[in-house]
Amino acid sequence: MYYDLHTHTVWSDGELEPALLVASAVTAGVRVLALTDHDTMAGVDEAVGAAHGLGLQLIPGVELSVSWQGLTVHVVGLGLDAGNVRLRRALEELREIRIERGRAMVAALAAAGLGEAQSILERPGIVSRVHVADWLVAHGHAPDRTRAFKRFLTRGTVAYVAAQWPDLPAAVDWIRGAGGCAVLAHPIRYRLSGGRLAQLIGAFAEAGGAALEVVTAGLDAGEIGRLARLARKYALHASVGSDFHKALPWRPRPGGLPDLPGDCRPVWDGWPQIALQEIG
């Protein structure tokens, strides 16, 4: 797989610095890599610099947190102008939402007698529930991240704090306004019924979304085929991304995914600036 258009670094909830992510992708044979940290583009400049001279094209991107009918979904933006004023303002708003939620989670942990977790708020990147979960594991309150989420960080538990993210049309508009294309990330992961998933994809397409993430981590051939059919039905291009965060036995590393189905329109069609022959 030459393309991997969904990855994360330490600037959100990944384990690798941007330069190490680039090196890992190059080793895996990736030729076009998008860095799409959650709600921040802080790592893009380092990744672009690390990619120079390695035969890899780095696509500036982001994964925006979005509210749709009471559900949190994620929209990836690809090919973004990081200097776009509206996008920069939007990312700053998202950063403030995350800071306020982080403070509330830290206060909830203290109120529950679980300890002082102020250090979570002092990290240089965004603050997420993943960082709270890792703190809970490190301090012996849960054996692993999954159970930390289940016991403390899901709706109805002691440290769960809801966040009011921007709505779907606003997020797509920010991406388009910054010269990028919007991709609905990992649609199967929202665990929606067939009808609700169709509603979500339809709303995304109506808002100006460009592509559906058809190939991503954890999908079987049947699920990939289903998403390919939905992409065609709603006249969307198809994207592929490992959603890499950290090296795990059951998760693909950058580039470690099957190809898109042959009847899909790849999202990179019409992107001559990242054509493989230009970066060979």
mmCIF file of C-alpha atoms in Angstrom:
data_model
loop_
_atom_site.group_PDB
_atom_site.id
_atom_site.type_symbol
_atom_site.label_atom_id
_atom_site.label_comp_id
_atom_site.label_asym_id
_atom_site.label_seq_id
_atom_site.Cartn_x
_atom_site.Cartn_y
_atom_site.Cartn_z
ATOM 1 C CA MET A 1 0.000 0.000 0.000
ATOM 2 C CA TYR A 2 1.686 3.157 -1.241
ATOM 3 C CA TYR A 3 -0.803 5.476 0.490
ATOM 4 C CA ASP A 4 -1.607 5.876 4.180
ATOM 5 C CA LEU A 5 -3.870 8.857 4.753
ATOM 6 C CA HIS A 6 -4.716 8.565 8.451
ATOM 7 C CA THR A 7 -1.997 8.493 11.138
ATOM 8 C CA HIS A 8 -1.254 9.990 14.559
ATOM 9 C CA THR A 9 1.732 11.139 16.604
ATOM 10 C CA VAL A 10 2.505 12.237 20.164
ATOM 11 C CA TRP A 11 0.873 15.580 19.381
ATOM 12 C CA SER A 12 -2.466 13.844 19.825
ATOM 13 C CA ASP A 13 -2.731 10.276 21.111
ATOM 14 C CA GLY A 14 -0.034 8.449 19.145
ATOM 15 C CA GLU A 15 3.206 7.004 20.504
ATOM 16 C CA LEU A 16 5.710 8.283 17.897
ATOM 17 C CA GLU A 17 7.255 11.667 17.281
ATOM 18 C CA PRO A 18 6.448 12.929 13.756
ATOM 19 C CA ALA A 19 9.948 12.150 12.444
ATOM 20 C CA LEU A 20 9.740 8.578 13.736
ATOM 21 C CA LEU A 21 6.314 8.129 12.153
ATOM 22 C CA VAL A 22 7.765 9.253 8.814
ATOM 23 C CA ALA A 23 10.714 6.857 9.172
ATOM 24 C CA SER A 24 8.375 3.972 9.979
ATOM 25 C CA ALA A 25 6.224 4.756 6.947
ATOM 26 C CA VAL A 26 9.218 4.935 4.628
ATOM 27 C CA THR A 27 10.480 1.589 5.898
ATOM 28 C CA ALA A 28 7.041 0.086 5.200
ATOM 29 C CA GLY A 29 7.090 1.353 1.608
ATOM 30 C CA VAL A 30 4.560 4.142 2.025
ATOM 31 C CA ARG A 31 5.012 6.824 -0.624
ATOM 32 C CA VAL A 32 2.232 9.247 0.351
ATOM 33 C CA LEU A 33 1.583 9.778 4.066
ATOM 34 C CA ALA A 34 -0.973 12.041 5.737
ATOM 35 C CA LEU A 35 -0.412 13.160 9.307
ATOM 36 C CA THR A 36 -3.895 13.576 10.797
ATOM 37 C CA ASP A 37 -3.574 14.158 14.522
ATOM 38 C CA HIS A 38 -6.758 14.799 16.469
ATOM 39 C CA ASP A 39 -7.731 18.478 16.413
ATOM 40 C CA THR A 40 -4.179 19.766 15.904
ATOM 41 C CA MET A 41 -1.643 20.268 13.121
ATOM 42 C CA ALA A 42 1.250 20.959 15.499
ATOM 43 C CA GLY A 43 3.318 18.024 14.227
ATOM 44 C CA VAL A 44 3.007 18.720 10.515
ATOM 45 C CA ASP A 45 6.080 20.924 10.078
ATOM 46 C CA GLU A 46 8.349 18.352 11.736
ATOM 47 C CA ALA A 47 6.874 15.579 9.591
ATOM 48 C CA VAL A 48 7.328 17.586 6.380
ATOM 49 C CA GLY A 49 10.958 18.261 7.281
ATOM 50 C CA ALA A 50 11.593 14.623 8.139
ATOM 51 C CA ALA A 51 10.104 13.484 4.825
ATOM 52 C CA HIS A 52 12.378 15.682 2.725
ATOM 53 C CA GLY A 53 14.650 13.631 0.489
ATOM 54 C CA LEU A 54 13.170 10.270 1.495
ATOM 55 C CA GLY A 55 10.890 9.754 -1.506
ATOM 56 C CA LEU A 56 7.800 10.287 0.620
ATOM 57 C CA GLN A 57 5.186 12.995 0.119
ATOM 58 C CA LEU A 58 3.777 14.300 3.392
ATOM 59 C CA ILE A 59 0.165 15.476 3.224
ATOM 60 C CA PRO A 60 -0.794 18.044 5.897
ATOM 61 C CA GLY A 61 -3.952 16.874 7.590
ATOM 62 C CA VAL A 62 -6.045 16.746 10.736
ATOM 63 C CA GLU A 63 -8.795 14.601 12.261
ATOM 64 C CA LEU A 64 -11.588 16.823 13.558
ATOM 65 C CA SER A 65 -13.960 15.815 16.331
ATOM 66 C CA VAL A 66 -17.547 16.435 15.223
ATOM 67 C CA SER A 67 -21.046 16.130 16.693
ATOM 68 C CA TRP A 68 -23.806 14.600 14.586
ATOM 69 C CA GLN A 69 -27.208 13.824 16.099
ATOM 70 C CA GLY A 70 -25.697 13.375 19.548
ATOM 71 C CA LEU A 71 -22.903 11.122 18.294
ATOM 72 C CA THR A 72 -19.201 11.983 18.148
ATOM 73 C CA VAL A 73 -17.765 11.231 14.718
ATOM 74 C CA HIS A 74 -14.419 12.062 13.114
ATOM 75 C CA VAL A 75 -13.736 13.859 9.863
ATOM 76 C CA VAL A 76 -10.247 13.763 8.375
ATOM 77 C CA GLY A 77 -9.057 16.773 6.403
ATOM 78 C CA LEU A 78 -6.377 16.149 3.762
ATOM 79 C CA GLY A 79 -4.187 18.595 1.874
ATOM 80 C CA LEU A 80 -4.792 21.509 4.214
ATOM 81 C CA ASP A 81 -3.271 24.976 4.291
ATOM 82 C CA ALA A 82 -2.168 25.066 7.920
ATOM 83 C CA GLY A 83 -1.982 28.856 7.757
ATOM 84 C CA ASN A 84 -5.642 29.291 6.867
ATOM 85 C CA VAL A 85 -7.072 31.750 9.396
ATOM 86 C CA ARG A 86 -10.485 30.112 9.822
ATOM 87 C CA LEU A 87 -8.950 26.685 10.272
ATOM 88 C CA ARG A 88 -6.430 27.983 12.798
ATOM 89 C CA ARG A 89 -9.235 29.603 14.787
ATOM 90 C CA ALA A 90 -11.256 26.395 14.657
ATOM 91 C CA LEU A 91 -8.314 24.340 15.924
ATOM 92 C CA GLU A 92 -7.785 26.805 18.751
ATOM 93 C CA GLU A 93 -11.465 26.459 19.699
ATOM 94 C CA LEU A 94 -11.098 22.678 19.700
ATOM 95 C CA ARG A 95 -7.990 22.975 21.839
ATOM 96 C CA GLU A 96 -9.932 25.025 24.397
ATOM 97 C CA ILE A 97 -12.771 22.475 24.423
ATOM 98 C CA ARG A 98 -10.238 19.749 25.135
ATOM 99 C CA ILE A 99 -8.489 21.748 27.855
ATOM 100 C CA GLU A 100 -11.770 22.454 29.645
ATOM 101 C CA ARG A 101 -12.844 18.818 29.382
ATOM 102 C CA GLY A 102 -9.403 17.730 30.620
ATOM 103 C CA ARG A 103 -9.692 19.983 33.666
ATOM 104 C CA ALA A 104 -13.119 18.574 34.426
ATOM 105 C CA MET A 105 -11.867 14.990 34.149
ATOM 106 C CA VAL A 106 -8.890 15.724 36.404
ATOM 107 C CA ALA A 107 -11.233 17.314 38.967
ATOM 108 C CA ALA A 108 -13.539 14.291 38.799
ATOM 109 C CA LEU A 109 -10.630 11.927 39.441
ATOM 110 C CA ALA A 110 -9.585 13.952 42.480
ATOM 111 C CA ALA A 111 -13.147 14.141 43.802
ATOM 112 C CA ALA A 112 -13.432 10.346 43.518
ATOM 113 C CA GLY A 113 -10.272 9.894 45.587
ATOM 114 C CA LEU A 114 -8.260 8.493 42.684
ATOM 115 C CA GLY A 115 -5.387 10.950 43.008
ATOM 116 C CA GLU A 116 -4.002 14.171 41.584
ATOM 117 C CA ALA A 117 -3.712 13.984 37.789
ATOM 118 C CA GLN A 118 -2.731 17.570 36.999
ATOM 119 C CA SER A 119 0.242 16.344 34.955
ATOM 120 C CA ILE A 120 -2.182 15.238 32.226
ATOM 121 C CA LEU A 121 -2.895 18.904 31.497
ATOM 122 C CA GLU A 122 0.791 19.792 31.163
ATOM 123 C CA ARG A 123 1.587 17.739 28.056
ATOM 124 C CA PRO A 124 2.495 19.780 24.923
ATOM 125 C CA GLY A 125 -0.142 18.257 22.633
ATOM 126 C CA ILE A 126 -3.898 17.933 22.933
ATOM 127 C CA VAL A 127 -5.509 16.353 25.993
ATOM 128 C CA SER A 128 -7.718 13.338 25.354
ATOM 129 C CA ARG A 129 -9.430 10.560 27.271
ATOM 130 C CA VAL A 130 -6.592 8.288 26.145
ATOM 131 C CA HIS A 131 -4.164 10.270 28.278
ATOM 132 C CA VAL A 132 -6.486 10.024 31.274
ATOM 133 C CA ALA A 133 -6.811 6.269 30.697
ATOM 134 C CA ASP A 134 -3.043 5.877 30.547
ATOM 135 C CA TRP A 135 -2.710 7.827 33.804
ATOM 136 C CA LEU A 136 -5.251 5.513 35.436
ATOM 137 C CA VAL A 137 -3.278 2.461 34.295
ATOM 138 C CA ALA A 138 0.044 3.950 35.430
ATOM 139 C CA HIS A 139 -1.405 4.610 38.894
ATOM 140 C CA GLY A 140 -2.846 1.157 39.327
ATOM 141 C CA HIS A 141 -6.532 1.963 38.913
ATOM 142 C CA ALA A 142 -6.994 -0.265 35.856
ATOM 143 C CA PRO A 143 -4.954 -3.084 34.302
ATOM 144 C CA ASP A 144 -5.059 -1.673 30.787
ATOM 145 C CA ARG A 145 -6.403 1.180 28.673
ATOM 146 C CA THR A 146 -9.540 -0.672 27.571
ATOM 147 C CA ARG A 147 -10.659 -1.367 31.117
ATOM 148 C CA ALA A 148 -9.740 2.151 32.219
ATOM 149 C CA PHE A 149 -12.181 3.459 29.621
ATOM 150 C CA LYS A 150 -14.879 0.998 30.637
ATOM 151 C CA ARG A 151 -14.594 1.687 34.369
ATOM 152 C CA PHE A 152 -13.939 5.424 34.422
ATOM 153 C CA LEU A 153 -14.291 7.181 31.057
ATOM 154 C CA THR A 154 -17.502 6.059 29.353
ATOM 155 C CA ARG A 155 -20.913 7.653 29.775
ATOM 156 C CA GLY A 156 -22.226 7.202 33.327
ATOM 157 C CA THR A 157 -18.839 6.546 34.929
ATOM 158 C CA VAL A 158 -16.959 8.673 37.418
ATOM 159 C CA ALA A 159 -14.619 10.629 35.113
ATOM 160 C CA TYR A 160 -16.723 10.827 31.959
ATOM 161 C CA VAL A 161 -17.198 14.387 30.736
ATOM 162 C CA ALA A 162 -19.159 15.084 27.581
ATOM 163 C CA ALA A 163 -17.744 17.503 25.017
ATOM 164 C CA GLN A 164 -19.796 19.624 22.645
ATOM 165 C CA TRP A 165 -17.891 19.391 19.390
ATOM 166 C CA PRO A 166 -18.648 21.503 16.292
ATOM 167 C CA ASP A 167 -21.327 20.191 13.979
ATOM 168 C CA LEU A 168 -20.636 18.210 10.824
ATOM 169 C CA PRO A 169 -21.273 20.965 8.228
ATOM 170 C CA ALA A 170 -19.006 23.388 10.110
ATOM 171 C CA ALA A 171 -16.096 20.926 10.181
ATOM 172 C CA VAL A 172 -16.440 20.109 6.481
ATOM 173 C CA ASP A 173 -16.604 23.823 5.704
ATOM 174 C CA TRP A 174 -13.371 24.500 7.622
ATOM 175 C CA ILE A 175 -11.597 21.768 5.684
ATOM 176 C CA ARG A 176 -12.862 22.936 2.304
ATOM 177 C CA GLY A 177 -12.075 26.548 3.175
ATOM 178 C CA ALA A 178 -8.465 25.559 3.902
ATOM 179 C CA GLY A 179 -8.109 23.993 0.449
ATOM 180 C CA GLY A 180 -8.539 20.414 1.650
ATOM 181 C CA CYS A 181 -10.898 17.536 1.097
ATOM 182 C CA ALA A 182 -13.013 16.051 3.867
ATOM 183 C CA VAL A 183 -13.017 12.294 4.561
ATOM 184 C CA LEU A 184 -15.463 10.554 6.888
ATOM 185 C CA ALA A 185 -13.175 8.475 9.084
ATOM 186 C CA HIS A 186 -13.708 4.777 9.987
ATOM 187 C CA PRO A 187 -17.513 4.667 9.465
ATOM 188 C CA ILE A 188 -17.923 1.099 10.745
ATOM 189 C CA ARG A 189 -16.457 2.025 14.115
ATOM 190 C CA TYR A 190 -19.517 4.111 15.074
ATOM 191 C CA ARG A 191 -21.530 0.868 15.327
ATOM 192 C CA LEU A 192 -24.601 2.351 13.677
ATOM 193 C CA SER A 193 -27.467 0.440 12.152
ATOM 194 C CA GLY A 194 -27.536 0.303 8.379
ATOM 195 C CA GLY A 195 -30.131 3.051 8.232
ATOM 196 C CA ARG A 196 -28.304 5.378 10.624
ATOM 197 C CA LEU A 197 -25.003 4.844 8.856
ATOM 198 C CA ALA A 198 -26.669 5.737 5.567
ATOM 199 C CA GLN A 199 -28.075 8.897 7.194
ATOM 200 C CA LEU A 200 -24.610 9.877 8.441
ATOM 201 C CA ILE A 201 -22.958 9.332 5.077
ATOM 202 C CA GLY A 202 -25.770 11.168 3.329
ATOM 203 C CA ALA A 203 -25.437 14.142 5.686
ATOM 204 C CA PHE A 204 -21.681 14.141 5.177
ATOM 205 C CA ALA A 205 -22.040 14.123 1.390
ATOM 206 C CA GLU A 206 -24.666 16.879 1.535
ATOM 207 C CA ALA A 207 -22.320 19.017 3.638
ATOM 208 C CA GLY A 208 -19.672 18.814 0.909
ATOM 209 C CA GLY A 209 -17.678 15.824 2.104
ATOM 210 C CA ALA A 210 -15.370 14.341 -0.522
ATOM 211 C CA ALA A 211 -14.546 10.785 0.521
ATOM 212 C CA LEU A 212 -15.310 7.810 2.706
ATOM 213 C CA GLU A 213 -12.564 5.907 4.515
ATOM 214 C CA VAL A 214 -13.158 2.515 2.888
ATOM 215 C CA VAL A 215 -10.004 0.710 4.027
ATOM 216 C CA THR A 216 -8.852 1.129 7.613
ATOM 217 C CA ALA A 217 -7.714 -0.948 10.569
ATOM 218 C CA GLY A 218 -9.839 -3.832 11.759
ATOM 219 C CA LEU A 219 -12.107 -4.310 8.732
ATOM 220 C CA ASP A 220 -12.723 -7.621 7.011
ATOM 221 C CA ALA A 221 -13.321 -8.025 3.286
ATOM 222 C CA GLY A 222 -17.089 -7.905 3.704
ATOM 223 C CA GLU A 223 -16.973 -4.609 5.597
ATOM 224 C CA ILE A 224 -14.604 -3.080 3.041
ATOM 225 C CA GLY A 225 -16.962 -4.163 0.266
ATOM 226 C CA ARG A 226 -19.920 -2.638 2.087
ATOM 227 C CA LEU A 227 -18.153 0.693 2.473
ATOM 228 C CA ALA A 228 -17.067 0.637 -1.165
ATOM 229 C CA ARG A 229 -20.716 0.240 -2.190
ATOM 230 C CA LEU A 230 -21.755 3.120 0.069
ATOM 231 C CA ALA A 231 -19.030 5.330 -1.386
ATOM 232 C CA ARG A 232 -20.337 4.634 -4.879
ATOM 233 C CA LYS A 233 -23.958 5.161 -3.817
ATOM 234 C CA TYR A 234 -23.210 8.613 -2.426
ATOM 235 C CA ALA A 235 -20.751 9.576 -5.195
ATOM 236 C CA LEU A 236 -17.846 9.791 -2.747
ATOM 237 C CA HIS A 237 -14.217 9.014 -3.365
ATOM 238 C CA ALA A 238 -12.555 6.307 -1.283
ATOM 239 C CA SER A 239 -9.682 6.768 1.150
ATOM 240 C CA VAL A 240 -7.343 4.405 2.942
ATOM 241 C CA GLY A 241 -5.639 4.899 6.292
ATOM 242 C CA SER A 242 -4.164 2.716 9.004
ATOM 243 C CA ASP A 243 -5.291 5.078 11.798
ATOM 244 C CA PHE A 244 -1.907 4.261 13.300
ATOM 245 C CA HIS A 245 -1.417 5.276 16.933
ATOM 246 C CA LYS A 246 1.045 2.783 18.368
ATOM 247 C CA ALA A 247 2.558 -0.582 17.549
ATOM 248 C CA LEU A 248 0.146 -3.299 18.623
ATOM 249 C CA PRO A 249 -0.030 -6.931 17.458
ATOM 250 C CA TRP A 250 -3.624 -6.557 16.240
ATOM 251 C CA ARG A 251 -3.280 -3.110 14.600
ATOM 252 C CA PRO A 252 -1.514 -2.427 11.277
ATOM 253 C CA ARG A 253 1.562 -0.264 11.150
ATOM 254 C CA PRO A 254 1.637 2.599 8.647
ATOM 255 C CA GLY A 255 0.882 1.204 5.209
ATOM 256 C CA GLY A 256 -0.056 -2.242 6.501
ATOM 257 C CA LEU A 257 -3.439 -2.445 4.806
ATOM 258 C CA PRO A 258 -4.989 -4.034 1.711
ATOM 259 C CA ASP A 259 -5.522 -2.035 -1.455
ATOM 260 C CA LEU A 260 -8.749 -0.219 -2.180
ATOM 261 C CA PRO A 261 -11.310 -2.237 -4.154
ATOM 262 C CA GLY A 262 -10.816 -1.750 -7.869
ATOM 263 C CA ASP A 263 -14.248 -0.210 -8.402
ATOM 264 C CA CYS A 264 -13.550 2.690 -6.002
ATOM 265 C CA ARG A 265 -12.487 6.178 -7.039
ATOM 266 C CA PRO A 266 -9.367 6.849 -4.930
ATOM 267 C CA VAL A 267 -9.357 10.140 -3.081
ATOM 268 C CA TRP A 268 -5.940 10.903 -4.571
ATOM 269 C CA ASP A 269 -7.311 10.933 -8.119
ATOM 270 C CA GLY A 270 -6.952 14.507 -9.292
ATOM 271 C CA TRP A 271 -4.062 15.200 -6.924
ATOM 272 C CA PRO A 272 -1.239 15.600 -9.483
ATOM 273 C CA GLN A 273 0.933 17.247 -6.870
ATOM 274 C CA ILE A 274 1.260 13.920 -5.059
ATOM 275 C CA ALA A 275 1.395 11.578 -8.010
ATOM 276 C CA LEU A 276 3.828 8.747 -7.394
ATOM 277 C CA GLN A 277 5.911 9.525 -10.443
ATOM 278 C CA GLU A 278 6.711 12.927 -8.942
ATOM 279 C CA ILE A 279 8.133 11.513 -5.739
ATOM 280 C CA GLY A 280 10.017 8.479 -7.023
#
